[in-house]
Short mmCIF file of C-alpha atoms and ligand atoms in Angstrom, two decimals:
data_model
loop_
_atom_site.label_atom_id
_atom_site.label_comp_id
_atom_site.label_asym_id
_atom_site.label_seq_id
_atom_site.Cartn_x
_atom_site.Cartn_y
_atom_site.Cartn_z
CA MET A 1 146.69 132.28 34.40
CA THR A 2 149.67 131.76 36.75
CA GLN A 3 149.37 130.36 39.96
CA PRO A 4 151.78 131.88 42.66
CA THR A 5 153.25 129.37 45.13
CA GLY A 6 153.03 130.11 49.03
CA THR A 7 154.67 128.32 51.98
CA LEU A 8 153.25 127.06 54.82
CA ALA A 9 154.42 126.34 58.64
CA PRO A 10 157.09 123.75 58.25
CA PRO A 11 156.30 120.34 59.47
CA TYR A 12 158.89 118.06 61.58
CA VAL A 13 161.73 115.93 60.47
CA PRO A 14 161.93 113.13 62.95
CA GLU A 15 164.98 110.53 62.64
CA ARG A 16 164.38 106.91 62.70
CA ASP A 17 165.64 105.74 65.97
CA HIS A 18 166.58 102.22 64.92
CA GLU A 19 169.18 104.07 62.24
CA TRP A 20 170.53 106.94 64.21
CA ARG A 21 170.40 108.12 67.89
CA ASP A 22 170.41 111.73 69.14
CA ASP A 23 172.61 111.66 72.12
CA GLY A 24 171.45 114.90 73.51
CA THR A 25 174.79 116.88 72.56
CA GLY A 26 173.88 117.87 69.16
CA LEU A 27 175.18 114.95 67.64
CA LEU A 28 173.52 112.12 65.69
CA THR A 29 175.24 108.53 66.00
CA HIS A 30 174.71 105.97 63.54
CA LEU A 31 173.89 102.71 65.55
CA ALA A 32 175.59 100.35 63.12
CA SER A 33 178.88 102.14 62.28
CA GLY A 34 179.24 104.39 65.07
CA ARG A 35 179.84 107.40 62.99
CA THR A 36 178.57 110.84 64.08
CA ARG A 37 177.17 113.77 62.44
CA ALA A 38 175.86 117.23 63.77
CA VAL A 39 172.15 117.55 63.93
CA ALA A 40 172.39 121.30 62.97
CA THR A 41 174.61 120.53 60.14
CA TYR A 42 172.49 117.87 58.84
CA ARG A 43 169.39 120.14 59.25
CA GLN A 44 170.94 123.03 57.20
CA ALA A 45 171.67 120.27 54.52
CA LEU A 46 168.37 119.22 54.39
CA ILE A 47 166.92 122.65 54.17
CA VAL A 48 169.12 123.77 51.32
CA GLY A 49 168.84 120.46 49.45
CA THR A 50 172.55 119.39 49.71
CA ALA A 51 172.05 116.57 52.51
CA ASP A 52 173.72 113.26 52.06
CA ARG A 53 171.47 111.35 49.89
CA SER A 54 171.93 108.13 51.52
CA MET A 55 170.98 109.66 55.08
CA THR A 56 167.75 111.06 53.54
CA THR A 57 166.66 107.85 52.17
CA THR A 58 167.92 105.60 55.13
CA ALA A 59 168.02 107.51 58.29
CA ILE A 60 165.14 110.12 58.00
CA ARG A 61 161.49 109.08 58.18
CA VAL A 62 159.96 112.05 55.92
CA PRO A 63 156.90 113.26 57.74
CA TYR A 64 153.58 112.26 55.86
CA VAL A 65 152.44 115.63 55.22
CA VAL A 66 155.45 116.91 53.57
CA ALA A 67 155.69 117.62 49.76
CA TYR A 68 158.15 116.22 47.50
CA GLU A 69 159.51 118.13 44.56
CA VAL A 70 158.35 115.71 41.88
CA GLU A 71 154.58 115.92 43.28
CA THR A 72 154.38 119.61 41.72
CA VAL A 73 152.39 119.84 38.52
CA ALA A 74 151.69 122.63 36.37
CA LEU A 75 148.28 124.11 36.99
CA ASN A 76 146.25 125.33 33.96
CA LEU A 77 143.68 127.32 35.44
CA ALA A 78 140.90 129.04 33.77
CA VAL A 79 137.74 130.87 34.62
CA ILE A 80 134.63 129.20 33.18
CA HIS A 81 130.96 130.19 32.90
CA ASP A 82 129.00 128.20 35.70
CA VAL A 83 125.24 128.77 35.93
CA TRP A 84 125.40 127.50 39.48
CA ALA A 85 127.94 130.05 40.67
CA LEU A 86 126.91 133.29 42.29
CA SER A 87 128.72 135.29 39.80
CA GLY A 88 128.16 133.17 36.93
CA ARG A 89 131.64 132.31 36.55
CA ARG A 90 134.19 130.52 38.81
CA LEU A 91 137.67 129.50 38.78
CA SER A 92 138.37 125.97 37.08
CA TYR A 93 141.04 124.03 35.28
CA ALA A 94 141.24 123.87 31.65
CA ASP A 95 140.38 120.24 31.92
CA PRO A 96 138.26 120.01 35.02
CA VAL A 97 137.03 117.01 36.77
CA GLY A 98 134.48 116.62 39.48
CA SER A 99 137.41 115.48 42.07
CA ASP A 100 139.01 118.97 41.74
CA TRP A 101 136.36 120.36 44.02
CA VAL A 102 136.02 119.49 47.75
CA MET A 103 133.88 121.39 50.19
CA GLY A 104 132.76 123.67 47.44
CA VAL A 105 136.20 124.73 46.61
CA LEU A 106 138.73 124.11 43.82
CA TRP A 107 141.86 122.58 45.29
CA ALA A 108 145.49 122.84 43.79
CA ARG A 109 146.36 119.43 42.03
CA GLN A 110 149.58 117.65 43.09
CA LYS A 111 150.69 114.21 42.36
CA CYS A 112 151.15 111.71 45.05
CA ASP A 113 154.45 110.23 44.62
CA ARG A 114 156.79 110.31 47.70
CA ARG A 115 160.07 109.93 46.13
CA GLY A 116 163.04 112.04 45.62
CA LYS A 117 163.90 115.43 46.78
CA VAL A 118 161.83 116.77 49.76
CA ASN A 119 160.36 120.17 50.09
CA TYR A 120 160.62 120.53 53.91
CA GLU A 121 159.29 124.05 53.73
CA GLU A 122 155.82 123.07 51.98
CA MET A 123 153.06 120.91 53.11
CA HIS A 124 151.35 118.59 50.43
CA THR A 125 147.92 120.01 49.88
CA LEU A 126 146.10 116.60 49.61
CA ARG A 127 147.84 114.79 52.39
CA GLN A 128 147.36 117.94 54.61
CA ARG A 129 143.68 117.97 53.72
CA GLU A 130 143.35 114.01 54.37
CA CYS A 131 145.07 114.35 57.83
CA MET A 132 142.78 117.29 58.86
CA LEU A 133 139.45 115.40 57.84
CA TYR A 134 140.65 112.09 59.40
CA ARG A 135 142.53 113.27 62.33
CA LEU A 136 145.83 111.62 61.25
CA CYS A 137 149.10 112.56 62.57
CA GLN A 138 151.03 114.80 60.27
CA VAL A 139 154.24 112.63 61.00
CA CYS A 140 153.45 108.84 60.99
CA GLU A 141 149.98 109.10 59.15
CA GLY A 142 148.35 107.17 62.07
CA PRO A 143 145.54 108.06 64.25
CA ALA A 144 146.25 111.23 65.97
CA ILE A 145 143.92 111.05 68.89
CA ASN A 146 145.03 109.62 72.18
CA PRO A 147 143.23 106.53 72.97
CA GLY A 148 143.62 107.19 76.54
CA THR A 149 142.24 110.60 76.75
CA GLY A 150 140.32 110.96 73.57
CA ARG A 151 142.27 114.26 72.74
CA LEU A 152 144.07 115.52 69.64
CA SER A 153 147.61 116.85 70.35
CA TRP A 154 149.73 119.46 68.64
CA VAL A 155 153.28 120.89 69.26
CA PHE A 156 154.09 124.24 68.79
CA HIS A 157 157.64 126.48 68.71
CA GLU A 158 155.62 129.32 70.73
CA GLU A 159 152.65 129.49 73.06
CA VAL A 160 148.93 129.49 71.66
CA PRO A 161 147.75 132.93 72.41
CA ALA A 162 144.08 131.66 73.09
CA ALA A 163 142.13 128.50 73.97
CA SER A 164 140.40 128.84 70.61
CA ASP A 165 142.33 129.25 67.43
CA ARG A 166 142.11 128.44 63.78
CA LEU A 167 144.88 125.97 62.39
CA SER A 168 146.13 124.84 59.21
CA LYS A 169 148.73 122.35 61.00
CA PRO A 170 147.54 118.99 61.26
CA PRO A 171 147.89 117.40 64.87
CA THR A 172 150.83 115.46 65.83
CA CYS A 173 150.28 112.13 67.81
CA LEU A 174 151.99 112.00 71.27
CA ARG A 175 154.38 108.91 70.06
CA CYS A 176 156.01 111.61 67.29
CA ILE A 177 156.31 114.76 69.68
CA PRO A 178 159.79 113.53 71.34
CA LYS A 179 161.38 113.12 67.77
CA ALA A 180 159.82 116.15 66.41
CA ARG A 181 161.35 117.98 69.22
CA ILE A 182 164.72 116.63 68.53
CA THR A 183 164.66 117.04 64.80
CA CYS A 184 162.71 120.40 64.17
CA PRO A 185 165.04 123.18 64.52
CA TYR A 186 162.19 125.52 65.52
CA LEU A 187 161.20 123.07 68.52
CA GLN A 188 164.63 122.43 69.59
CA CYS A 189 164.65 125.94 71.01
CA GLU A 190 161.20 126.01 72.38
CA ALA A 191 158.41 123.51 72.17
CA HIS A 192 154.48 123.72 73.61
CA VAL A 193 152.26 120.81 73.59
CA TYR A 194 148.37 121.39 73.66
CA THR A 195 145.52 119.13 73.29
CA SER A 196 141.89 119.55 72.20
CA PRO A 197 139.03 117.17 72.08
CA ASP A 198 138.11 117.72 68.22
CA TYR A 199 137.83 120.79 65.87
CA GLU A 200 135.61 121.78 62.90
CA PRO A 201 136.43 122.60 59.37
CA TRP A 202 136.51 126.45 59.33
CA GLY A 203 137.76 127.65 55.74
CA VAL A 204 140.96 127.02 53.49
CA LYS A 205 144.33 128.85 53.13
CA GLY A 206 144.54 129.60 49.30
CA THR A 207 145.17 131.84 46.41
CA VAL A 208 142.58 134.29 45.86
CA PHE A 209 142.21 135.30 42.11
CA SER A 210 140.32 138.61 41.39
CA ALA A 211 139.45 140.51 38.37
CA SER A 212 141.43 143.51 39.62
CA GLY A 213 144.81 142.93 41.14
CA TRP A 214 147.38 140.18 41.69
CA PRO A 215 146.53 136.92 43.36
CA THR A 216 146.76 136.81 46.91
CA LEU A 217 147.34 134.16 49.56
CA GLN A 218 144.17 134.34 52.05
CA ASP A 219 142.45 132.60 54.80
CA VAL A 220 138.92 132.18 53.50
CA PRO A 221 135.83 130.95 55.36
CA LEU A 222 133.67 128.31 53.87
CA THR A 223 130.82 130.48 54.28
CA ASP A 224 132.30 133.14 52.00
CA LEU A 225 130.94 131.26 48.90
CA CYS A 226 131.74 134.48 46.61
CA THR A 227 135.37 134.50 47.18
CA LEU A 228 135.49 130.44 47.37
CA GLU A 229 134.53 130.56 43.68
CA PHE A 230 137.85 132.30 42.82
CA THR A 231 140.20 130.68 45.49
CA LEU A 232 142.62 127.92 44.58
CA ALA A 233 142.75 125.94 48.10
CA ARG A 234 146.21 125.04 49.30
CA ALA A 235 145.39 123.86 52.77
CA LEU A 236 142.29 123.14 54.98
CA ILE A 237 142.03 125.37 58.25
CA VAL A 238 140.01 123.99 61.32
CA HIS A 239 138.76 125.91 64.26
CA VAL A 240 139.90 124.42 67.35
CA SER A 241 138.46 125.12 70.82
CA ASN A 242 139.20 124.34 74.29
CA LEU A 243 143.02 123.97 73.66
CA LEU A 244 144.65 122.83 77.05
CA PRO A 245 148.43 123.14 77.56
CA GLU A 246 150.05 120.05 78.30
CA ARG A 247 153.36 118.62 79.81
CA VAL A 248 155.66 118.42 76.89
CA PRO A 249 156.84 114.71 76.44
ZN1 ZN B 1 152.46 110.19 64.79
#
């Protein structure tokens, strides 16, 4: 059984301010040598994978939630008989272990090896879930909650349509938001910050396999037990309420 890949919302690419400085005119200036480089050019090089490797390793702090190419593993999926499943069968691996299932759903395996070429268009499945479950910042891995207000924060490139919403994007702490605005091409155009007191797990974004038809990428609630038995989870979705717009730092 093959497993299609899907892309999730791109996370941010903050620079390390002790190496490079953004002077606000679209240029990055290396603090030690004084040489400059266009932000837009470097961002595009990162996206297509031709970025200067020395800059990738020394100038950029890769966000915690981003996946690296070497972390991709082959997924040898299978459908197994299971007397505890509602249909008597469920999606599994050919060599399943108990930790493959969390919250009653099978999760996509990935290595944890943050080295080499970065895939900025994809979130690492297990780190995304970790950030969501433990309220960690998707960029720095630190606590995402603001100790002064007790609220979690997010930054989006467009307005959130409602105060209650479902998100697969982990929060970003207030310390990381200014750098995210500088380095993320989406946020350079437009940025909106929202906070919430907390959230609840709602479901998963994953690949749903059915007996009749192609696998499809779906958002599956944790209450849909039948569908979850044939879902390969890629990201945890949470339900956030009481989202309030805030001043953009
Ligand atoms: Zn952070």
